[in-house]
Short mmCIF file of C-alpha atoms and ligand atoms in Angstrom, two decimals:
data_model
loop_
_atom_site.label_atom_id
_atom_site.label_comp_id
_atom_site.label_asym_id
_atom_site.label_seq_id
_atom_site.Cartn_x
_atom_site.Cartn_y
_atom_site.Cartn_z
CA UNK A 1 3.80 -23.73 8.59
CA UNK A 2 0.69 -21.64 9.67
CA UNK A 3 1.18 -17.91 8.67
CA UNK A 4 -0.78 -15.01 9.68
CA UNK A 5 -0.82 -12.14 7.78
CA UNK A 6 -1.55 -8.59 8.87
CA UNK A 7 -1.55 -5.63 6.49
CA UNK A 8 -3.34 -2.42 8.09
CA UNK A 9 -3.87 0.34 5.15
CA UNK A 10 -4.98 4.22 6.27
CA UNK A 11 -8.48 3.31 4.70
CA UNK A 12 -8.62 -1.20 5.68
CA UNK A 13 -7.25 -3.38 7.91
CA UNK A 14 -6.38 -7.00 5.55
CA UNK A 15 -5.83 -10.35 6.69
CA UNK A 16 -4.75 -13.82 5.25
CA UNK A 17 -3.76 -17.25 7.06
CA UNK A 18 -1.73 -19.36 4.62
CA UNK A 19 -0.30 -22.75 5.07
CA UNK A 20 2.86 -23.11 3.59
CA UNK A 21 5.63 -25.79 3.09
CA UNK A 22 8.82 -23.51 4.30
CA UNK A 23 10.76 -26.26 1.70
CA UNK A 24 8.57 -25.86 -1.46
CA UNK A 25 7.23 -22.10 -1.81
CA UNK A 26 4.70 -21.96 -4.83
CA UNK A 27 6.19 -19.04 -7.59
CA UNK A 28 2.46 -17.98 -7.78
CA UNK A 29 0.30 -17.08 -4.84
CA UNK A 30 -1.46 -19.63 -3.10
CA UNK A 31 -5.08 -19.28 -1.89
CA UNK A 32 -5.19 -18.40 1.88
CA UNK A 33 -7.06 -20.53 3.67
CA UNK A 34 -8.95 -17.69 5.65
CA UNK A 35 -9.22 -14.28 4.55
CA UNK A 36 -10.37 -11.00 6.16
CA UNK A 37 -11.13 -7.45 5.34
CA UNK A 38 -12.64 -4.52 7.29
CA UNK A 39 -12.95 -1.53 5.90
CA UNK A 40 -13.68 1.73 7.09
CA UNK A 41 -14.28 4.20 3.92
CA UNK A 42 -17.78 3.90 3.24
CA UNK A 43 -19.74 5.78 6.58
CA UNK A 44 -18.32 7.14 9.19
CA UNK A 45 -17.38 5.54 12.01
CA UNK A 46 -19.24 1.79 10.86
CA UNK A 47 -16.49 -0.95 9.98
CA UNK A 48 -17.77 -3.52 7.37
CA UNK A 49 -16.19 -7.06 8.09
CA UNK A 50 -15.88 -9.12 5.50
CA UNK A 51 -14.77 -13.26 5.84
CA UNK A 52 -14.25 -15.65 3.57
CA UNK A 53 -12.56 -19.52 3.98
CA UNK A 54 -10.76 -21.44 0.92
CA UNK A 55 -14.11 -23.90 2.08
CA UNK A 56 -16.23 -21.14 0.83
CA UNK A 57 -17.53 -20.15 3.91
CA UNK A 58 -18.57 -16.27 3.46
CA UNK A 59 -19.68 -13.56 6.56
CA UNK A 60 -20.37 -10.19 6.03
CA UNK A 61 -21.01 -7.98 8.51
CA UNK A 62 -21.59 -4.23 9.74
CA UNK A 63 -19.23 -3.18 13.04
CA UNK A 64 -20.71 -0.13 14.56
CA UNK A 65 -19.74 0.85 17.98
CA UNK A 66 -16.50 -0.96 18.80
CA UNK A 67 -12.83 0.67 18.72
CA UNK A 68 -10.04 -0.08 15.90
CA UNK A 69 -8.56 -2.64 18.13
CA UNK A 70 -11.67 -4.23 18.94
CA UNK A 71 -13.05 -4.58 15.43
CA UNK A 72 -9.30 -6.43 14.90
CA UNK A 73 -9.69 -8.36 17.95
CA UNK A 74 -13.47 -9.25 16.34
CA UNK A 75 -11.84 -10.10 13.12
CA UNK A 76 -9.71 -12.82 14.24
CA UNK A 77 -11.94 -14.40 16.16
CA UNK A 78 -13.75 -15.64 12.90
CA UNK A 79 -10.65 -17.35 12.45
CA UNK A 80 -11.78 -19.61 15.13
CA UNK A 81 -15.16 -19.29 16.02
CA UNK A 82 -18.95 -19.31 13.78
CA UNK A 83 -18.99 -21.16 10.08
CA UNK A 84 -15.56 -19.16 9.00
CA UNK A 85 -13.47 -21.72 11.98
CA UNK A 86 -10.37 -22.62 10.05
CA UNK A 87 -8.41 -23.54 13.10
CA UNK A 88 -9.30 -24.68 16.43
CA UNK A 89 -7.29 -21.79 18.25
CA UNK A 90 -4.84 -18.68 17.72
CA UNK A 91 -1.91 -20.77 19.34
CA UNK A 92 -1.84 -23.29 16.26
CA UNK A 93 -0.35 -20.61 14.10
CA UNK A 94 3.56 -20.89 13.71
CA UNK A 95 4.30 -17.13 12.64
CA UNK A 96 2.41 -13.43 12.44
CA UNK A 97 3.88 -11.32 9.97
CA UNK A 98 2.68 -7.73 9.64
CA UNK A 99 2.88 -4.85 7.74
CA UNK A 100 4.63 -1.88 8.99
CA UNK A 101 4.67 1.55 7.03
CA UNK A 102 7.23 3.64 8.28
CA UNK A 103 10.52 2.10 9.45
CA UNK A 104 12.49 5.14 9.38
CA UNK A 105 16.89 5.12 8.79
CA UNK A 106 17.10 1.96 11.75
CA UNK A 107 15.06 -0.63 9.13
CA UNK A 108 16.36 -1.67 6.16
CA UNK A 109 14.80 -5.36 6.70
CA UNK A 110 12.29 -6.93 8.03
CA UNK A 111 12.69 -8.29 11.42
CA UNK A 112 11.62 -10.01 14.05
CA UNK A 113 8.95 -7.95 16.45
CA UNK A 114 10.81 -7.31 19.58
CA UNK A 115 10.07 -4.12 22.63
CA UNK A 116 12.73 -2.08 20.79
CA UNK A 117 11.06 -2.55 17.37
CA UNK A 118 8.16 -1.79 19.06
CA UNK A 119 9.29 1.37 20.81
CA UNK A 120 10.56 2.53 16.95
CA UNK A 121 7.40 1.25 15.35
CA UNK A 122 5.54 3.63 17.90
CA UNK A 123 8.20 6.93 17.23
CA UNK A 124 8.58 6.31 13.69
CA UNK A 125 4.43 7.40 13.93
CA UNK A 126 4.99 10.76 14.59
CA UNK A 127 5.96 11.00 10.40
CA UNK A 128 3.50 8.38 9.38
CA UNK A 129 0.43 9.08 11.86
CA UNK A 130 -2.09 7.96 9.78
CA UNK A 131 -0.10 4.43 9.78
CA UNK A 132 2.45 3.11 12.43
CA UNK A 133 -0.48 3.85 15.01
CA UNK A 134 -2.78 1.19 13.41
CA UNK A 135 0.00 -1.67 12.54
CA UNK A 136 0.71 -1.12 16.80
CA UNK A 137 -2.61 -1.93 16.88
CA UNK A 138 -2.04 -5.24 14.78
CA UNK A 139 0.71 -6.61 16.71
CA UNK A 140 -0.58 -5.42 20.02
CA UNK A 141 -4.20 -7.36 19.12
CA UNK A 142 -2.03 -10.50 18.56
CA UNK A 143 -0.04 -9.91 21.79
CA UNK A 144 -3.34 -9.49 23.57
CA UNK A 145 -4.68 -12.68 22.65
CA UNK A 146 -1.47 -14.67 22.85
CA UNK A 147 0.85 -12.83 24.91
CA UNK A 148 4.71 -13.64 23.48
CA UNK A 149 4.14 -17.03 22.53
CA UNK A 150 4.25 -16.67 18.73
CA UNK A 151 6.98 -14.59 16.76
CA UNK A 152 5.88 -11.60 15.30
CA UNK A 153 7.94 -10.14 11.97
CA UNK A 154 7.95 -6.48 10.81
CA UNK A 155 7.76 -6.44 7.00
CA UNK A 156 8.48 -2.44 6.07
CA UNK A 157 7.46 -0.21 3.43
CA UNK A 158 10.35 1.66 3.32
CA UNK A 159 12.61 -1.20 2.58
CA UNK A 160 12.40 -1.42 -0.56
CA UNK A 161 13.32 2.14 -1.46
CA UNK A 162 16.21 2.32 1.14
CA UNK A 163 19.00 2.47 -1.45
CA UNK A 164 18.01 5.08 -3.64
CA UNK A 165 20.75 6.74 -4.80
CA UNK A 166 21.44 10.15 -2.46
CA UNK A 167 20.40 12.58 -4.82
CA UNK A 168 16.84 11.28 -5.14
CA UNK A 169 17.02 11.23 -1.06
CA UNK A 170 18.00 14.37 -0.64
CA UNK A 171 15.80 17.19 0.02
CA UNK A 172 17.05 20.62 -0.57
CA UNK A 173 16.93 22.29 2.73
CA UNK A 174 19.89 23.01 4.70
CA UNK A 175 22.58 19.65 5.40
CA UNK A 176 21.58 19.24 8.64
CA UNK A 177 17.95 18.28 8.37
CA UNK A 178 19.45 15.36 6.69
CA UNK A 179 21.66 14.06 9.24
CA UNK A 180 18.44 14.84 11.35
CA UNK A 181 16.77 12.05 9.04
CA UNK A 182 14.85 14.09 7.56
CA UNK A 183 14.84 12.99 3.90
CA UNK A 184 12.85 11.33 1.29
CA UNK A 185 12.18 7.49 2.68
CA UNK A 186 9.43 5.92 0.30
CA UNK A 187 6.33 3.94 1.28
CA UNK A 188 4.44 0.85 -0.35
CA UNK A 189 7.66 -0.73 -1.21
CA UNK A 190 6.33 -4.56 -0.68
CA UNK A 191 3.60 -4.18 -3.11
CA UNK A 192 6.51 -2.39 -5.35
CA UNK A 193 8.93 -5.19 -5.08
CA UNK A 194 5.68 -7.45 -5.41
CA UNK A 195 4.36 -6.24 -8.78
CA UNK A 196 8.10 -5.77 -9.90
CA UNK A 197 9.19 -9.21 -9.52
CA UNK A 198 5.46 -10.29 -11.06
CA UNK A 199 5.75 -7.88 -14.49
CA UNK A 200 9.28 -9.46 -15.03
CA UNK A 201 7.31 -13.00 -15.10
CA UNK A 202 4.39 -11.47 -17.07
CA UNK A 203 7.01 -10.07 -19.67
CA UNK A 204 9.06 -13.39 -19.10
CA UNK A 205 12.41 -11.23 -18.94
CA UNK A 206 14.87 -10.81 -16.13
CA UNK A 207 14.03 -8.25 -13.63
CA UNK A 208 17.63 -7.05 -13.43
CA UNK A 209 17.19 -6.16 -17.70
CA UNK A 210 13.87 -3.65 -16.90
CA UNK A 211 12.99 -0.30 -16.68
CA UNK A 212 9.87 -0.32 -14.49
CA UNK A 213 7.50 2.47 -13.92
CA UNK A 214 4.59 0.85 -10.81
CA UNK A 215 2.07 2.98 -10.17
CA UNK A 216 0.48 2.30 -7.07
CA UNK A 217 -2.73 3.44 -7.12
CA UNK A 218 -5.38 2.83 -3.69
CA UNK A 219 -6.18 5.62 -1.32
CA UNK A 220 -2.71 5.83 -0.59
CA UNK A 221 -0.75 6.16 -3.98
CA UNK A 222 2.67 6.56 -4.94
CA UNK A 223 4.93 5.77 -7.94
CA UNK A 224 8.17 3.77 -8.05
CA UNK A 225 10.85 3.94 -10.97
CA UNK A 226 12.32 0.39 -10.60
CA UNK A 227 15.79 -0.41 -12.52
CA UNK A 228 17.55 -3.79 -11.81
CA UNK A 229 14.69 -4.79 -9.97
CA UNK A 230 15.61 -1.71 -7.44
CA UNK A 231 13.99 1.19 -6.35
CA UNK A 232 15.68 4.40 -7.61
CA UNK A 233 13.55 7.06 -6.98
CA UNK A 234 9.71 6.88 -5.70
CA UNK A 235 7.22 10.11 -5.37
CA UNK A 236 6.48 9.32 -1.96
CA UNK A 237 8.67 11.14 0.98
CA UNK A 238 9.65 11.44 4.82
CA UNK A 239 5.89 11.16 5.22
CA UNK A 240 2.98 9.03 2.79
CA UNK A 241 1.83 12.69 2.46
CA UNK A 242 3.69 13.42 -0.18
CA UNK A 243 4.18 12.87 -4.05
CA UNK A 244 0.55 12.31 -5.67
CA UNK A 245 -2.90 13.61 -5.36
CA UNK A 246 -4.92 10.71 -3.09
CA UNK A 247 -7.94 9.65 -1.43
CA UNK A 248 -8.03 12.74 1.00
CA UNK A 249 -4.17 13.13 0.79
CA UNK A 250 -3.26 15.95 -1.04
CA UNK A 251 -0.08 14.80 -1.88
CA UNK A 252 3.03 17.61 -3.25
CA UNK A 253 1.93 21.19 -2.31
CA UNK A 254 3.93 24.56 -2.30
CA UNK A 255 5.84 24.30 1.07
CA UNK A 256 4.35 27.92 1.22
CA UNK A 257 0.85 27.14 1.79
CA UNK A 258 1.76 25.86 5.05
CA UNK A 259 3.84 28.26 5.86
CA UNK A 260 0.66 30.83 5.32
CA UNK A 261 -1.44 28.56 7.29
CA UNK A 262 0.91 29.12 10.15
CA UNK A 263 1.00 32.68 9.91
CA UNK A 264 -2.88 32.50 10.08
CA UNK A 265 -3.25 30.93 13.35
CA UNK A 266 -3.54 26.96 12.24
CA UNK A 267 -1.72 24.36 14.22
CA UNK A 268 0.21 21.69 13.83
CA UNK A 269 -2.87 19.22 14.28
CA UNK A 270 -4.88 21.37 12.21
CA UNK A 271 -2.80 21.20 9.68
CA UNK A 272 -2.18 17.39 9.80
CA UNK A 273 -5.76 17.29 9.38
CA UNK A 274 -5.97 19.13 6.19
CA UNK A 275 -3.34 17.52 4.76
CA UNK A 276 -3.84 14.41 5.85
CA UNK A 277 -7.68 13.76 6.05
CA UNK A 278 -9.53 16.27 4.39
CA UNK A 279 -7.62 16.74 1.05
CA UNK A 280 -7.26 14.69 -2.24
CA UNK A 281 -10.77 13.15 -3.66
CA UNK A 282 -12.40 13.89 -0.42
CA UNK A 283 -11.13 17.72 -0.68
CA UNK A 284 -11.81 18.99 -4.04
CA UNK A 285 -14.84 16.47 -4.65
CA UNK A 286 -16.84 17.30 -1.10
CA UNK A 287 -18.17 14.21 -1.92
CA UNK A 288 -15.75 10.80 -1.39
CA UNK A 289 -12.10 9.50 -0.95
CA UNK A 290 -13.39 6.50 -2.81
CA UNK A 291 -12.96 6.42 -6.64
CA UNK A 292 -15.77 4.43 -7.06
CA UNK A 293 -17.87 7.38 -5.75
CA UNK A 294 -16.34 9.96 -8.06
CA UNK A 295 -17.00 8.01 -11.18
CA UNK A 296 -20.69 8.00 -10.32
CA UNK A 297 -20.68 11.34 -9.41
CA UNK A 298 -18.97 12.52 -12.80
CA UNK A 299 -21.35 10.57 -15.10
CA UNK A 300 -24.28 12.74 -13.28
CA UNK A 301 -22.37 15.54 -14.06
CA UNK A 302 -21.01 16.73 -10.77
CA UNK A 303 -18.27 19.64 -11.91
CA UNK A 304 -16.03 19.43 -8.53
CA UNK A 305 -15.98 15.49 -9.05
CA UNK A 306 -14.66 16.17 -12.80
CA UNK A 307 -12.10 18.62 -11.70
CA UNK A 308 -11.12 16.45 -8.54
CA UNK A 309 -10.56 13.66 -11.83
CA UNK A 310 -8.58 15.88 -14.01
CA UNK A 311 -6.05 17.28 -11.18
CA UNK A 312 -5.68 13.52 -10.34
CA UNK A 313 -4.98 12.69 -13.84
CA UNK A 314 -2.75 15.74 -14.19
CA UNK A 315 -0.42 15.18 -11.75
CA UNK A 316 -0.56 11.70 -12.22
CA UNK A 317 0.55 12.29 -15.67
CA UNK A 318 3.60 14.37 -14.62
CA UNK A 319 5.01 12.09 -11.60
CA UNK A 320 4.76 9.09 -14.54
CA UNK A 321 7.17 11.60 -16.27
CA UNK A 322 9.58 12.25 -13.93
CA UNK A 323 9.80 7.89 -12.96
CA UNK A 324 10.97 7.82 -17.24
CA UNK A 325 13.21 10.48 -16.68
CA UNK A 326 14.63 9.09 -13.82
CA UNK A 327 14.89 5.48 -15.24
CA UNK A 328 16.32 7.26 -18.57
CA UNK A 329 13.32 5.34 -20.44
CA UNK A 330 10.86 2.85 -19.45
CA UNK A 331 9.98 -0.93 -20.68
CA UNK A 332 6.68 -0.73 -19.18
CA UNK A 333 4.14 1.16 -16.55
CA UNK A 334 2.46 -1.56 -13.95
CA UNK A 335 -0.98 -0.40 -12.56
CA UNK A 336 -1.70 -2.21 -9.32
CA UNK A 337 -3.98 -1.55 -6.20
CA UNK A 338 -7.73 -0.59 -5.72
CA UNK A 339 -8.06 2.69 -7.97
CA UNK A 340 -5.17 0.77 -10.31
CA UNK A 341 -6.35 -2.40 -10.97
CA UNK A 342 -9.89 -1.57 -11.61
CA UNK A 343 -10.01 2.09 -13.25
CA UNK A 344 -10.08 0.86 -16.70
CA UNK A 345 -10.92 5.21 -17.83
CA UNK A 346 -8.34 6.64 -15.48
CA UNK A 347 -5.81 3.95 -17.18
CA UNK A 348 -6.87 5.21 -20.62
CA UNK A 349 -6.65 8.95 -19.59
CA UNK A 350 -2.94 8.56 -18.15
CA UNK A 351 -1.17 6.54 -21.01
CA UNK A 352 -2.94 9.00 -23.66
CA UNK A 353 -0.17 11.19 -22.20
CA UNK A 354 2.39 8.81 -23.16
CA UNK A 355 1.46 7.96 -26.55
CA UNK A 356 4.67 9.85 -27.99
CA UNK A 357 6.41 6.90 -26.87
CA UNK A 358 5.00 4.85 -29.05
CA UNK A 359 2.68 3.65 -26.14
CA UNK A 360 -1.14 1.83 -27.27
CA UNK A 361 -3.50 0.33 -25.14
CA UNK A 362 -5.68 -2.28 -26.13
CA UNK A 363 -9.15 -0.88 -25.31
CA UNK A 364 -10.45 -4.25 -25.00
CA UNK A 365 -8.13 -5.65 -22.84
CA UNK A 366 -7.80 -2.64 -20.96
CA UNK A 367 -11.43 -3.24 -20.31
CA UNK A 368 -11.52 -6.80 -19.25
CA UNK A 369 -11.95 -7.79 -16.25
CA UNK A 370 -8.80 -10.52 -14.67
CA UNK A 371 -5.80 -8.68 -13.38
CA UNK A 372 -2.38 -9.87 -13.93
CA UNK A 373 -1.73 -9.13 -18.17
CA UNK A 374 -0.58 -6.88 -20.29
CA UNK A 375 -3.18 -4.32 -21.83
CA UNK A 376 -0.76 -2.58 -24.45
CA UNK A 377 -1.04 -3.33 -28.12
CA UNK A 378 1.37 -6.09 -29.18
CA UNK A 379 3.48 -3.79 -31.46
CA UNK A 380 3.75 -1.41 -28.48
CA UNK A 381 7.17 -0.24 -27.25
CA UNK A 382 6.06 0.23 -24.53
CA UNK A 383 4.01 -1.85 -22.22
CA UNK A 384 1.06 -1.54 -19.96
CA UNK A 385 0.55 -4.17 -17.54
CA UNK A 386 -2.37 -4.18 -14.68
CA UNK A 387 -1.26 -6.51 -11.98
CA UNK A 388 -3.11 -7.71 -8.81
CA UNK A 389 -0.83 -6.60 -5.71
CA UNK A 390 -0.41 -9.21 -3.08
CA UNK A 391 1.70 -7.41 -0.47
CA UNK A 392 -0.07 -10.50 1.93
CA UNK A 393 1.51 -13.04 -0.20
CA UNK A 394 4.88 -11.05 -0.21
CA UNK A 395 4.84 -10.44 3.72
CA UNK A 396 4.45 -14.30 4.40
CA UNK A 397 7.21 -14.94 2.22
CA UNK A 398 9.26 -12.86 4.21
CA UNK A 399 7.94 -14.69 7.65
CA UNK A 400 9.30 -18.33 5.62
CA UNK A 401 12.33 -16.26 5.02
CA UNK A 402 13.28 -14.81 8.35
CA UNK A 403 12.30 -17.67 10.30
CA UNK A 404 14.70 -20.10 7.48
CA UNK A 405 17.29 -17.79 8.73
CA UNK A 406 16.90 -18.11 12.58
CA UNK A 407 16.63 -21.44 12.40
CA UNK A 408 20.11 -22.00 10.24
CA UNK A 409 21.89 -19.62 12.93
N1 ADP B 1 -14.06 -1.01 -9.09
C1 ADP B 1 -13.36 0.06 -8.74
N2 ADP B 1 -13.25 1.14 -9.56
C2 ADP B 1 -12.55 2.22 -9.20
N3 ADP B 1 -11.91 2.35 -8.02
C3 ADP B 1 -11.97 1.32 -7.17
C4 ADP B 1 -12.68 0.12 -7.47
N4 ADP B 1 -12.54 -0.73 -6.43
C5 ADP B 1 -11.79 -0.10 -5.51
N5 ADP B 1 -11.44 1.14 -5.95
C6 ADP B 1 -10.65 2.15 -5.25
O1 ADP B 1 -9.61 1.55 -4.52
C7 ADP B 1 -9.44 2.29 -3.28
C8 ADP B 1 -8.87 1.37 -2.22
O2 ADP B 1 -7.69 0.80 -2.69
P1 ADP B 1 -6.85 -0.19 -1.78
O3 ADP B 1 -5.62 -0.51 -2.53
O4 ADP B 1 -7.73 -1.32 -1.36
O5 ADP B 1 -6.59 0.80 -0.58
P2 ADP B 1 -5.78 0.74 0.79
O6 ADP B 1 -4.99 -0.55 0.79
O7 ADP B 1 -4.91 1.94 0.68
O8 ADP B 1 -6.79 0.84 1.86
C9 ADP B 1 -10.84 2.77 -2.92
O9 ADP B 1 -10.75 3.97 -2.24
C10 ADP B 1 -11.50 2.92 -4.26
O10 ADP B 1 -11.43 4.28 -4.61
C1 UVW B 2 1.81 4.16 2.81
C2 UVW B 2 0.38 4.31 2.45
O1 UVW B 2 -0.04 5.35 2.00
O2 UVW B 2 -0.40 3.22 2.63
P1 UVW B 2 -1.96 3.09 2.26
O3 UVW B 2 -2.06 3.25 0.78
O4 UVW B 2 -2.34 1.71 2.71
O5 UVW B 2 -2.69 4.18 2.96
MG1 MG B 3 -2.97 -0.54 0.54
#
């Protein structure tokens, strides 16, 4: 079975092809046989393509003047065409799966891609704008090329959070918001479920015995306190605005501020803007969303990148708190994502906080380089574990899945 993967984040669009045997699925992740990333942080308004085959055939390239759906469009193509051909033509493949973010009160599950999805997909954007625009895109690039011929499956975000217990759902504002569906919903729950499921096999317990704290850290980051191998309470909200300070996100703000904005003259798109696009990193740096960037910046000295750091840190700090308290204790906090899995300081700086637990990192092996392994001492009550997230991997799994199903009704 041919799968192709789509996963569209605010800041890259991802892509995988695996071939799969829907009777044997491997408990680790495979090697794709094609993989693709564009990504769109560095300059403004140029896409950088990258391509590489399980053959080792590598293309790198620098998009500058087509649209998000072209550059998509582009990107597949190499799945076909030039020294990165893995298959002779779009039709061979037996499945698309894709990420989508928001999947509001109506998606619980992921499901096959039909014109209602679709028309929910498309008003589910107007609380996750920076997102359900660009996974439309995905689907809509596939449907281009292929028309209907190949099933599509929605793999949601919010799935994994949708059965948090009501009072971490609940936002305090008058009863009827809530029945208006507006309440806390959750975001990156496949690579939450993902590096859940993984940390129980690192630790070699039983998911359903842990207390989980996974700290999702790219340019969209969020925290999830995972007991049972479920989601009980996450810092993320109706929209991936809220919760933690991000790449230009600013995350939880006095509801105030806005209010105040308002008052001044600012609209609605304005305001979206600030919040949105030109907070987090980006905001209090003036320099970058990307971590990377900040780092630098800080060892020359820059004071706004250091402070931009330490608010990250702080809050980071306290959302880690509230997951525990939540949980009622923790058996170990899972770093994962771009900032995550390679910030070996910003690890160090966050679990100093937690060192009244009983919590040590190992320097060195918070330093090495391989994801996937625990970086906490050995006598450590607590443990520290960085893990690779492969919310590809986990979205094809769910195309074997869904299309088992179909077939045995
Ligand atoms: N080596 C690194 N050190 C620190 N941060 C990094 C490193 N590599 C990537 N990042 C950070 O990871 C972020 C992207 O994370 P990623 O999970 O790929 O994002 P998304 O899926 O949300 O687009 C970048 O903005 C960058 O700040
Ligand atoms: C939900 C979300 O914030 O996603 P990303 O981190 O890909 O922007
Ligand atoms: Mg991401």
């Amino acid at each position: 079975m041919e799968i192709l993967v789509l996963n569209a984040g605010s800041s890259s669009q991802k892509s995988c092809l695996y071939i799969l045997k829907e009777d044997a699925l491997p408990s680790q992740p495979p090697q794709p046989l094609w993989e693709a990333q564009i990504d769109w942080s560095h300059h403004q308004g140029v896409a950088e393509l990258k391509v590489k085959t399980i053959h080792g055939a590598v293309l790198k390239e620098e998009l500058k003047t087509q649209s998000r759906l072209e550059t998509v469009e582009y990107m597949l193509q190499t799945l076909w065409q030039g020294e990165t051909k893995v298959i002779n033509n779009l039709g061979e493949i037996d499945c698309v799966g894709h990420r989508v973010v928001h999947g509001g009160d109506k998606y619980h599950d992921s499901t096959l891609i039909t014109k209602e999805v679709k028309e929910a997909i498309a008003d589910f954007a107007k609380f996750a704008p920076v997102h359900n625009p660009v996974n439309l895109e995905g689907i809509e690039a596939i449907e281009h090329i292929l028309g209907d011929k190949i099933p599509q499956i929605a793999v949601f975000d919010t799935a994994f959070h949708a059965k948090m217990p009501e009072a971490a759902i609940v936002y305090p504002l008058p009863y009827e918001f809530y029945e208006h569906g507006i309440r806390r919903y959750g975001f990156h729950g496949i690579s939450h479920q993902y590096v859940s499921q993984r940390a129980a096999q690192l630790l070699g317990k039983d998911l359903t015995s842990l207390k989980l704290v996974t700290c999702h850290l790219g340019n969209g980051c969020s925290l999830a306190a995972v007991k049972n191998g479920h989601s009980i309470d996450t810092t993320m909200g109706f929209t991936p605005t809220a919760g933690l300070m991000m790449g230009t996100r600013s995350g939880d703000i006095d509801p105030g501020i806005i209010i105040d904005l308002l008052r001044r003259g600012h609209t609605g798109e304005q305001i979206d803007d600030i919040f949105n696009r030109r907070s987090g990193f980006l905001g209090l740096s003036g320099i970058s969303a990307d971590m990377r960037l900040i780092e630098e910046a800080i060892a020359k000295g820059n004071n706004r990148a250091q402070l931009a750091y330490d608010v990250y840190v702080h809050i980071l700090r306290s959302f880690i708190g509230a997951m525990i308290a939540s949980l009622s204790g923790v058996d170990a906090l899972v770093f994962t994502a771009g900032v995550g899995e390679n910030a070996a300081n910003l690890r160090a700086d966050v679990c100093q906080s937690f060192e009244f637990l009983g919590l040590k990192l190992d320097e060195e092996k918070n330093n090495h380089k391989p994801v996937d392994r625990d970086i906490s001492t050995p006598d450590s009550p607590v443990k520290v574990l960085v893990i690779h997230t492969q919310e590809d991997w986990a979205i094809a799994q769910e195309c074997v899945r869904l299309t088992q199903l179909v077939a045995s009704h």
